[in-house]
Coordinates of N, CA, C and O in Angstrom, one line a residue:
X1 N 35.2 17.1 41.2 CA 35.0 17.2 39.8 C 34.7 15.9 39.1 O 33.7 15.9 38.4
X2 N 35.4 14.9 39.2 CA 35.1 13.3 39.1 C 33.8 13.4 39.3 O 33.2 13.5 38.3
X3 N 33.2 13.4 40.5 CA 32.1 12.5 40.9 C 30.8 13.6 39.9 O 29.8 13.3 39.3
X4 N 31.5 14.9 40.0 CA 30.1 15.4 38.8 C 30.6 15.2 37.4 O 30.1 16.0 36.6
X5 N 31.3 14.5 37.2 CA 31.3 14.5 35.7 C 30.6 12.7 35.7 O 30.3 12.1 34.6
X6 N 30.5 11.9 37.1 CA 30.1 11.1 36.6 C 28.6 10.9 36.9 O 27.9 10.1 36.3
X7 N 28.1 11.7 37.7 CA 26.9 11.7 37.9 C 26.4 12.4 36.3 O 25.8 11.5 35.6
X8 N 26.4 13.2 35.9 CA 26.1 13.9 34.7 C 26.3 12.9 33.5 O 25.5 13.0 32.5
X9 N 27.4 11.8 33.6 CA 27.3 10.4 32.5 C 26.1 9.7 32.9 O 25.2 9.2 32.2
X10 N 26.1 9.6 33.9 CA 24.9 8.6 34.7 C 23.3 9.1 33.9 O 22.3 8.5 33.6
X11 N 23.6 10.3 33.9 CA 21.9 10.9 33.7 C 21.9 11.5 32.7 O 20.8 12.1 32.5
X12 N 22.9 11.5 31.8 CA 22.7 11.0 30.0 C 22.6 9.8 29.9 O 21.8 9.4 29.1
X13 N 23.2 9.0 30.5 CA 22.7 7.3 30.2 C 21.3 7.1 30.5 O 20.5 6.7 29.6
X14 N 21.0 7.5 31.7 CA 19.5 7.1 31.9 C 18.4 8.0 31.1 O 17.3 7.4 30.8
X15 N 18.6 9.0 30.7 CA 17.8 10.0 30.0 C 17.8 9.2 28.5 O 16.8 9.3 27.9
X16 N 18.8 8.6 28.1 CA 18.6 8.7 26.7 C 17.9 6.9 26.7 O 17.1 6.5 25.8
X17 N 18.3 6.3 27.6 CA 17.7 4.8 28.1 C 15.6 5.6 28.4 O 14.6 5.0 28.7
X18 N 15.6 6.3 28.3 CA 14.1 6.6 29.0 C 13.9 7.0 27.2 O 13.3 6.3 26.3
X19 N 14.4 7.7 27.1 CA 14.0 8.3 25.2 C 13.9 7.3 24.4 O 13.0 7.3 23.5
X20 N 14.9 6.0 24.6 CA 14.6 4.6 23.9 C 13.5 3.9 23.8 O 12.9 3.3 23.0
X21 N 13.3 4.1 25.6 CA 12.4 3.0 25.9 C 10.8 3.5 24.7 O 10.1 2.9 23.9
X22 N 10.6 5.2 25.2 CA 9.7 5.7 24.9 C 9.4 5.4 23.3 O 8.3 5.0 22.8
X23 N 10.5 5.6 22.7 CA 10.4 5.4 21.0 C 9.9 4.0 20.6 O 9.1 3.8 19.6
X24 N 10.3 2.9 21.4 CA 9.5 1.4 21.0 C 8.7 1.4 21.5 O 8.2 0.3 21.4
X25 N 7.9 2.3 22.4 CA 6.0 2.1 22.7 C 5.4 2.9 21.8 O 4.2 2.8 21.5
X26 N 6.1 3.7 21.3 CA 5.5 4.6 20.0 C 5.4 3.8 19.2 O 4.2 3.7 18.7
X27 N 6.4 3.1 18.7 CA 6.3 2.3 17.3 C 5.5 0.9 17.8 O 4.7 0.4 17.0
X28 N 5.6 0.5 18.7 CA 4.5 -0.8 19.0 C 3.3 -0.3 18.9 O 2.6 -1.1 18.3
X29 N 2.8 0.7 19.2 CA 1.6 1.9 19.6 C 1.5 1.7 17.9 O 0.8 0.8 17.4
X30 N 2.1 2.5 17.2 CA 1.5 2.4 15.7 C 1.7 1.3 14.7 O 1.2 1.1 13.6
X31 N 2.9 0.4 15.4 CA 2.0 -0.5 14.4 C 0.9 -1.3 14.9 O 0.2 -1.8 14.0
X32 N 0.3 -1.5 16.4 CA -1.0 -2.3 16.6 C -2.1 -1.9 16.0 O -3.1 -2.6 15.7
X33 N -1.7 0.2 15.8 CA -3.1 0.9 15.4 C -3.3 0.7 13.6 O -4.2 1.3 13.0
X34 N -2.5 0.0 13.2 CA -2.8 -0.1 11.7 C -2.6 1.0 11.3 O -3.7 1.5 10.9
X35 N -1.4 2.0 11.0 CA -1.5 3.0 10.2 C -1.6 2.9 8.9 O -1.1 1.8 8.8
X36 N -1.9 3.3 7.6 CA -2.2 3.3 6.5 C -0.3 3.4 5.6 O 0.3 4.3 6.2
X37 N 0.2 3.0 5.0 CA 1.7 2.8 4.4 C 1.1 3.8 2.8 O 0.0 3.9 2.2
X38 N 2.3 4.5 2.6 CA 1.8 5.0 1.2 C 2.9 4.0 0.6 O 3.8 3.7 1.3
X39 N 2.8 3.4 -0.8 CA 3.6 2.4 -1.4 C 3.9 2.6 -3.2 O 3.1 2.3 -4.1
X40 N 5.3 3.1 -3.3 CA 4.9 2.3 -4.8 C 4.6 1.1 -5.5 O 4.8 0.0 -5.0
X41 N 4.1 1.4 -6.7 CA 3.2 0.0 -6.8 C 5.0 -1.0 -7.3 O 4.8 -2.1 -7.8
X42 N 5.8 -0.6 -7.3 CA 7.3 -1.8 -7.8 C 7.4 -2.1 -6.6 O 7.3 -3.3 -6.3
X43 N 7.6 -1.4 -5.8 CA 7.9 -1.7 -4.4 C 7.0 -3.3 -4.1 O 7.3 -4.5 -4.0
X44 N 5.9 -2.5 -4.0 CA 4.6 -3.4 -4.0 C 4.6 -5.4 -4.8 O 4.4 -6.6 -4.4
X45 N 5.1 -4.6 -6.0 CA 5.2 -5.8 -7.1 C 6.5 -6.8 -6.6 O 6.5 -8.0 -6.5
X46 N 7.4 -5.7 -6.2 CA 9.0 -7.0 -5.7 C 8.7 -7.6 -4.6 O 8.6 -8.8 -4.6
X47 N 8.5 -6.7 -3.1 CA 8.1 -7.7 -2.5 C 6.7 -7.6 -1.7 O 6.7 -7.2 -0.5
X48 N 5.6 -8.0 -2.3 CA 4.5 -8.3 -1.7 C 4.5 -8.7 -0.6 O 3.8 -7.9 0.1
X49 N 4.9 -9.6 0.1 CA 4.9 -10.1 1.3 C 5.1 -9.1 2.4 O 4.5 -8.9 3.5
X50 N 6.1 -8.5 1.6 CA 6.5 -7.0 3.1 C 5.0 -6.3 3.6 O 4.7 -5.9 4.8
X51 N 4.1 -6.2 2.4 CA 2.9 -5.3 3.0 C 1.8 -6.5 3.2 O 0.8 -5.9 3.7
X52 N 1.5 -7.8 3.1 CA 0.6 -8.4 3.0 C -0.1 -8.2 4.3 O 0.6 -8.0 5.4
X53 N -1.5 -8.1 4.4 CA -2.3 -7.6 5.6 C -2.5 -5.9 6.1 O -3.4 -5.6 6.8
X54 N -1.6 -5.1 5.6 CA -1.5 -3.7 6.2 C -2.3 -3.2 5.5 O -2.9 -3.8 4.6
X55 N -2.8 -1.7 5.7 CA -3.9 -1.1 4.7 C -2.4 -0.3 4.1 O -1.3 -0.3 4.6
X56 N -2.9 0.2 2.7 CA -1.6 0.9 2.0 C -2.6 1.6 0.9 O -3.8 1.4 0.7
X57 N -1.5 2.5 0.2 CA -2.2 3.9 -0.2 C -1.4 3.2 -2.1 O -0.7 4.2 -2.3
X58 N -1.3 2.5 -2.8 CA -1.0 2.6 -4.4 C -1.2 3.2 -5.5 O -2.4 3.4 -5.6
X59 N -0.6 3.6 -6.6 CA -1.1 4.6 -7.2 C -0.5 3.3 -8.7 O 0.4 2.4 -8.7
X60 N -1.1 3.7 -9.7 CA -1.2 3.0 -11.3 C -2.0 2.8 -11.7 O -3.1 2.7 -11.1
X61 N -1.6 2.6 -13.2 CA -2.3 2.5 -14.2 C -3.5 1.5 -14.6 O -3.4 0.3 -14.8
X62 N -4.5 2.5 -14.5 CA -5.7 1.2 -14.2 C -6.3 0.7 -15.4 O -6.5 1.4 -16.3
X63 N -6.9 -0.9 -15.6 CA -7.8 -1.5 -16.4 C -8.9 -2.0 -15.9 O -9.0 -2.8 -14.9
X64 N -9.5 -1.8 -16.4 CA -11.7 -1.9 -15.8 C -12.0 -2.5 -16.6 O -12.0 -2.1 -17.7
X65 N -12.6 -4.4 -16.2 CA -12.8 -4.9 -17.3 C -14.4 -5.5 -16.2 O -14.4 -5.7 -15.0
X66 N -15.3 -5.6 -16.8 CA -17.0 -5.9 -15.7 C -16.6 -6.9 -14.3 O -17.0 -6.7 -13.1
X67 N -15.6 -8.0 -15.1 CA -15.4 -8.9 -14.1 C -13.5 -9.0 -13.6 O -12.9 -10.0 -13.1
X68 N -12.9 -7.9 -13.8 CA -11.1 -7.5 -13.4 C -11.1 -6.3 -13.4 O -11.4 -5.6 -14.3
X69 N -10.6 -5.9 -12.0 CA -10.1 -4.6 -12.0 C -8.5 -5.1 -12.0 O -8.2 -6.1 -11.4
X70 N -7.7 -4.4 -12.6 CA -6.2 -4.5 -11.9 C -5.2 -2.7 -12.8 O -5.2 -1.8 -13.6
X71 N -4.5 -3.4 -11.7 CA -3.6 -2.0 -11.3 C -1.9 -2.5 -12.4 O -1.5 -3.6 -12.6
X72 N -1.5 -1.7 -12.8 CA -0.1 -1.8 -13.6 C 0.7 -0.9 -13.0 O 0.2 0.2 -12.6
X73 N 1.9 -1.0 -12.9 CA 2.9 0.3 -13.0 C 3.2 0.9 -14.3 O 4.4 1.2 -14.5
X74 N 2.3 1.2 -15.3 CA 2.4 2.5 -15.9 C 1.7 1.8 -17.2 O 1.6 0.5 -17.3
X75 N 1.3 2.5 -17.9 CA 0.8 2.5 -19.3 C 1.4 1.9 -20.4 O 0.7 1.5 -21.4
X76 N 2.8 1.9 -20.4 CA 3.1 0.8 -21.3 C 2.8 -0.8 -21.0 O 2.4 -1.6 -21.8
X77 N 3.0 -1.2 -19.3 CA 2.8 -2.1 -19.2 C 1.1 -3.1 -19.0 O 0.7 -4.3 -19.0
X78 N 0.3 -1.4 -19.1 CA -1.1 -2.2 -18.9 C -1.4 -2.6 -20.6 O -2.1 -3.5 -21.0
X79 N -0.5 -1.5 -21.5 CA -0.7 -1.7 -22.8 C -0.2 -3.0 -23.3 O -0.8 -3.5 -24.2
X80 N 0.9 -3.7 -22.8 CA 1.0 -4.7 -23.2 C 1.1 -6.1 -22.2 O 1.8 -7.1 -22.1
X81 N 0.2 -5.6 -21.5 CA -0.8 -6.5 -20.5 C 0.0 -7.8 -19.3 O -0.3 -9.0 -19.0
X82 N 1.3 -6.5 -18.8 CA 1.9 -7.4 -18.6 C 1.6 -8.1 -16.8 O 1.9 -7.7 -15.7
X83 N 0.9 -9.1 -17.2 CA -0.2 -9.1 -15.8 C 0.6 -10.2 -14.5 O 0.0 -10.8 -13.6
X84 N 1.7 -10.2 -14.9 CA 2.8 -10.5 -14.0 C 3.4 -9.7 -13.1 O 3.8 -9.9 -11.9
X85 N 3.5 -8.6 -14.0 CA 3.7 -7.3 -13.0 C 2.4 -6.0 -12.7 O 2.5 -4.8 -12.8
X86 N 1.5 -6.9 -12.3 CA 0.6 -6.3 -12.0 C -0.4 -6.6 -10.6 O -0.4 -7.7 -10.0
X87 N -1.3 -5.4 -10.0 CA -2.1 -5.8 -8.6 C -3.5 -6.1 -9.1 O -4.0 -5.3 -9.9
X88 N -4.1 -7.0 -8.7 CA -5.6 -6.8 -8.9 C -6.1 -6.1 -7.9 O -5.4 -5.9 -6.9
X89 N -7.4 -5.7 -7.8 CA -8.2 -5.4 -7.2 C -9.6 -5.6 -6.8 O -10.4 -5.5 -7.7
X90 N -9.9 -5.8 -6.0 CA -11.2 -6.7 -5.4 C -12.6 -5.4 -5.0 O -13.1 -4.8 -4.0
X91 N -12.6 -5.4 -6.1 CA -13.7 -4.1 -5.8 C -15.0 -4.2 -5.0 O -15.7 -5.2 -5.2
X92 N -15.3 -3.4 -4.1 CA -16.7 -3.8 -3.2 C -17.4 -4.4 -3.9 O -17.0 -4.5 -5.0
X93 N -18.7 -5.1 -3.3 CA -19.8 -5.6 -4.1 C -20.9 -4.9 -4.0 O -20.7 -4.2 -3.0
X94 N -21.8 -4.6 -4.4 CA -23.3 -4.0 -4.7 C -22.6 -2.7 -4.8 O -22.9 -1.8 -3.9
X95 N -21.9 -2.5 -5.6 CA -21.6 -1.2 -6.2 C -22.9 -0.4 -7.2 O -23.3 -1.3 -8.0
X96 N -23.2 0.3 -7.3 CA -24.3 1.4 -8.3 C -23.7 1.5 -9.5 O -22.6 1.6 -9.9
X97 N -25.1 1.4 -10.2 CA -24.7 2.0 -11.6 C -23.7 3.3 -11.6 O -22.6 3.3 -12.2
X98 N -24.1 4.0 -11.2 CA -23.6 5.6 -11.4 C -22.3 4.7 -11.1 O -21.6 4.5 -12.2
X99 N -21.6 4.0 -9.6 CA -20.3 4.0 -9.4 C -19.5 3.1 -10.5 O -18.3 3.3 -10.9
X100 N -20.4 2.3 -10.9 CA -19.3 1.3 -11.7 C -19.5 2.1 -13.2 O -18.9 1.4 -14.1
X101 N -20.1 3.1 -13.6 CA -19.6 3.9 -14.3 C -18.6 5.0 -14.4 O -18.1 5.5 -15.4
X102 N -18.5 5.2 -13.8 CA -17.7 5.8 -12.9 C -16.0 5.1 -12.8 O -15.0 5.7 -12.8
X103 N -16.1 3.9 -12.7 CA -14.8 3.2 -12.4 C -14.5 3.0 -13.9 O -13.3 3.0 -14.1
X104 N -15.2 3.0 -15.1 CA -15.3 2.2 -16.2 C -14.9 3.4 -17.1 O -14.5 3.2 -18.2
X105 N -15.1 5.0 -16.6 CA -14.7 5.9 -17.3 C -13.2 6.2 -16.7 O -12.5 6.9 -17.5
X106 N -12.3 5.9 -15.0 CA -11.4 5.8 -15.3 C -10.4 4.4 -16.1 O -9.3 4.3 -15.7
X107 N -10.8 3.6 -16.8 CA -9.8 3.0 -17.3 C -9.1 3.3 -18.2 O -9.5 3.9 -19.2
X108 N -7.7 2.9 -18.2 CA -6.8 3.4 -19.1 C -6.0 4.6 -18.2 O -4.9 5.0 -18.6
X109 N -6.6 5.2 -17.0 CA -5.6 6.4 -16.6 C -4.8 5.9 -14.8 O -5.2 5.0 -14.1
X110 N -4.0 6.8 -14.6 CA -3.9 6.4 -13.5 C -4.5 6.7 -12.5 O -4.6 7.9 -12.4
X111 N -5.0 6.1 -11.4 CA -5.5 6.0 -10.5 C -4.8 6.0 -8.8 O -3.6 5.8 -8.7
X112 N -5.6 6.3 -8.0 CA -5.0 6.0 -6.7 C -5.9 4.9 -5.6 O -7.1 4.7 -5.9
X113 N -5.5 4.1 -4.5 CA -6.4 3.2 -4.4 C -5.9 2.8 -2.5 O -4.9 2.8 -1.8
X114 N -7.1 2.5 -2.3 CA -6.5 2.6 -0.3 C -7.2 1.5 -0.2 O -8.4 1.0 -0.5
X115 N -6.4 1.2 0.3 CA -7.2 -0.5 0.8 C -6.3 -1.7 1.7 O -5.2 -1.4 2.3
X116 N -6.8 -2.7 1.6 CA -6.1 -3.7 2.3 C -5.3 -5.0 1.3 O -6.0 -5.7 0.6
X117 N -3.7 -5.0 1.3 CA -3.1 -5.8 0.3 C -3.3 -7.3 1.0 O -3.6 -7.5 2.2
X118 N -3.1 -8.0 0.0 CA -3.4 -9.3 0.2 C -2.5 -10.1 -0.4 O -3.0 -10.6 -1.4
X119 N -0.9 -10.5 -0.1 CA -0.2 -10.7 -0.9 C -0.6 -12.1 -1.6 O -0.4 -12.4 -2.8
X120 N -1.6 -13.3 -0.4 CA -1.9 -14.3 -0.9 C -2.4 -14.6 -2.4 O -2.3 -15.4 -3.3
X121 N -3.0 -13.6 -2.0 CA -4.6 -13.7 -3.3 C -4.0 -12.9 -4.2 O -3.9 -11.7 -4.2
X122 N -3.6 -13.7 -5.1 CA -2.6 -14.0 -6.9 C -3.6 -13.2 -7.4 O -3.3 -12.1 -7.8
X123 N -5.0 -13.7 -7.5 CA -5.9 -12.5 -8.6 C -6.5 -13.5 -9.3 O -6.8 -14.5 -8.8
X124 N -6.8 -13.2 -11.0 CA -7.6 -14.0 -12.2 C -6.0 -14.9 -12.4 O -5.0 -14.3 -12.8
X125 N -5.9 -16.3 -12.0 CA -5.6 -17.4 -13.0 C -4.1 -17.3 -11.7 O -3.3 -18.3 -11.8
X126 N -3.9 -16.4 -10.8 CA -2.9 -16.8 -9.9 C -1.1 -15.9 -10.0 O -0.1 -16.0 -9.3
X127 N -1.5 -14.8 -11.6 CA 0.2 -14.9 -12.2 C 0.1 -13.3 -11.8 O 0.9 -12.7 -12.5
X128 N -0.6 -12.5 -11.0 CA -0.3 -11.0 -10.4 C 0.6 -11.2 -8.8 O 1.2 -12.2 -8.3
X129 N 0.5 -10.2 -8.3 CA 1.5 -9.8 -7.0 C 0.6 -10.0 -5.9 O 1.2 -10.1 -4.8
X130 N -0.7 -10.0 -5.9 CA -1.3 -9.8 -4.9 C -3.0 -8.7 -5.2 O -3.2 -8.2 -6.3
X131 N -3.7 -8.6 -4.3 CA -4.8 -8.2 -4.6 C -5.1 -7.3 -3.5 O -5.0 -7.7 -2.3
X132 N -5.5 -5.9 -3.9 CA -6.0 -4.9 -3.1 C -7.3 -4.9 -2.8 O -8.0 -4.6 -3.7
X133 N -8.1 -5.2 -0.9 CA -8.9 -5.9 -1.1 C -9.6 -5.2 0.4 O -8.9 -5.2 1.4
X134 N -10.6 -4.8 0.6 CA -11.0 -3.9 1.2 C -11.1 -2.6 0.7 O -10.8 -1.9 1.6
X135 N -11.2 -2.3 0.1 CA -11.2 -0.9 -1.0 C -12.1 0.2 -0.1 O -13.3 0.2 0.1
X136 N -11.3 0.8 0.2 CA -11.9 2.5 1.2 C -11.9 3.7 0.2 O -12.6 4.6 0.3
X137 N -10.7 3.5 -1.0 CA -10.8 4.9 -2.1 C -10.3 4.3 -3.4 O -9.4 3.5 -3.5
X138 N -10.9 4.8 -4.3 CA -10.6 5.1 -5.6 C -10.5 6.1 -6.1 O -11.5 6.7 -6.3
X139 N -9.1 6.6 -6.7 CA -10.0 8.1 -6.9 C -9.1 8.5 -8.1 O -8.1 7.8 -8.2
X140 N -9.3 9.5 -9.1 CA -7.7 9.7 -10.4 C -7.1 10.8 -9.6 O -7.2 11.7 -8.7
X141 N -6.0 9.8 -10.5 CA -4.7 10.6 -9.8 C -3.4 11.0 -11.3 O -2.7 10.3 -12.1
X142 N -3.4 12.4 -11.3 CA -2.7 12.9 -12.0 C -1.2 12.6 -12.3 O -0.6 12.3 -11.3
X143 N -0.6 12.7 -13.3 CA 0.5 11.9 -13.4 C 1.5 12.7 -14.6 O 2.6 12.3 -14.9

């Protein structure tokens, strides 16, 4: 009775030692593959550093100015332009008329935005959180 109750500890120890091992090649496996992070943009704003480099999915309040795109967490603060707590964004270059009209009719609403954060790159003058920079999507996002 002994020796099968210890065999049977033995191979839960090893079975659950094999399920461990497996779960850290899964997670090494997706973070090498770059999975995409969905983020609030406070999250984003407190600590930048945590996502610097990763692609991430943000959502806020957007202003479109010819030469600044930037992102706010919400509408009071794009209204009083609090650009401390705010993301820029580095929008492709040789963008089309049609698109950068298109970007210029959403300003003022919220938006959604996939790309690559950049906690280095401060933005216009250095005083934002970081800059969203590889841009794969823009798109409105209901709120």
């Amino acid at each position: 009775m002994i020796k099968s109750r210890l065999t049977l500890a033995c191979f839960v120890l090893l079975l659950s030692l094999a399920i461990h091992a497996k779960a850290q090649g899964v997670e090494s496996e997706v973070q090498n593959n770059q999975t995409t992070t969905s983020v609030s943009i406070f999250e984003l704003i407190a600590t930048p550093n945590k996502f610097h480099g990763r692609e991430i999915i943000v959502t806020g309040a957007y202003r479109f100015d010819l030469d600044l795109a930037t992102l706010y967490p919400s509408k009071e603060y794009l209204a009083e332009d609090i650009f401390q707590s705010s993301i820029s964004l580095e929008l492709p270059d040789g963008l089309t008329p049609e698109k950068l009209e298109a970007l210029m009719e959403l300003d003022g609403q919220f938006i959604r935005v996939k790309g690559t954060f950049d906690a280095k790159n401060r933005g216009f003058g250095g005083f934002n959180k970081g800059t969203v920079t590889n841009i794969k999507e823009i798109s409105k996002h209901s709120k």
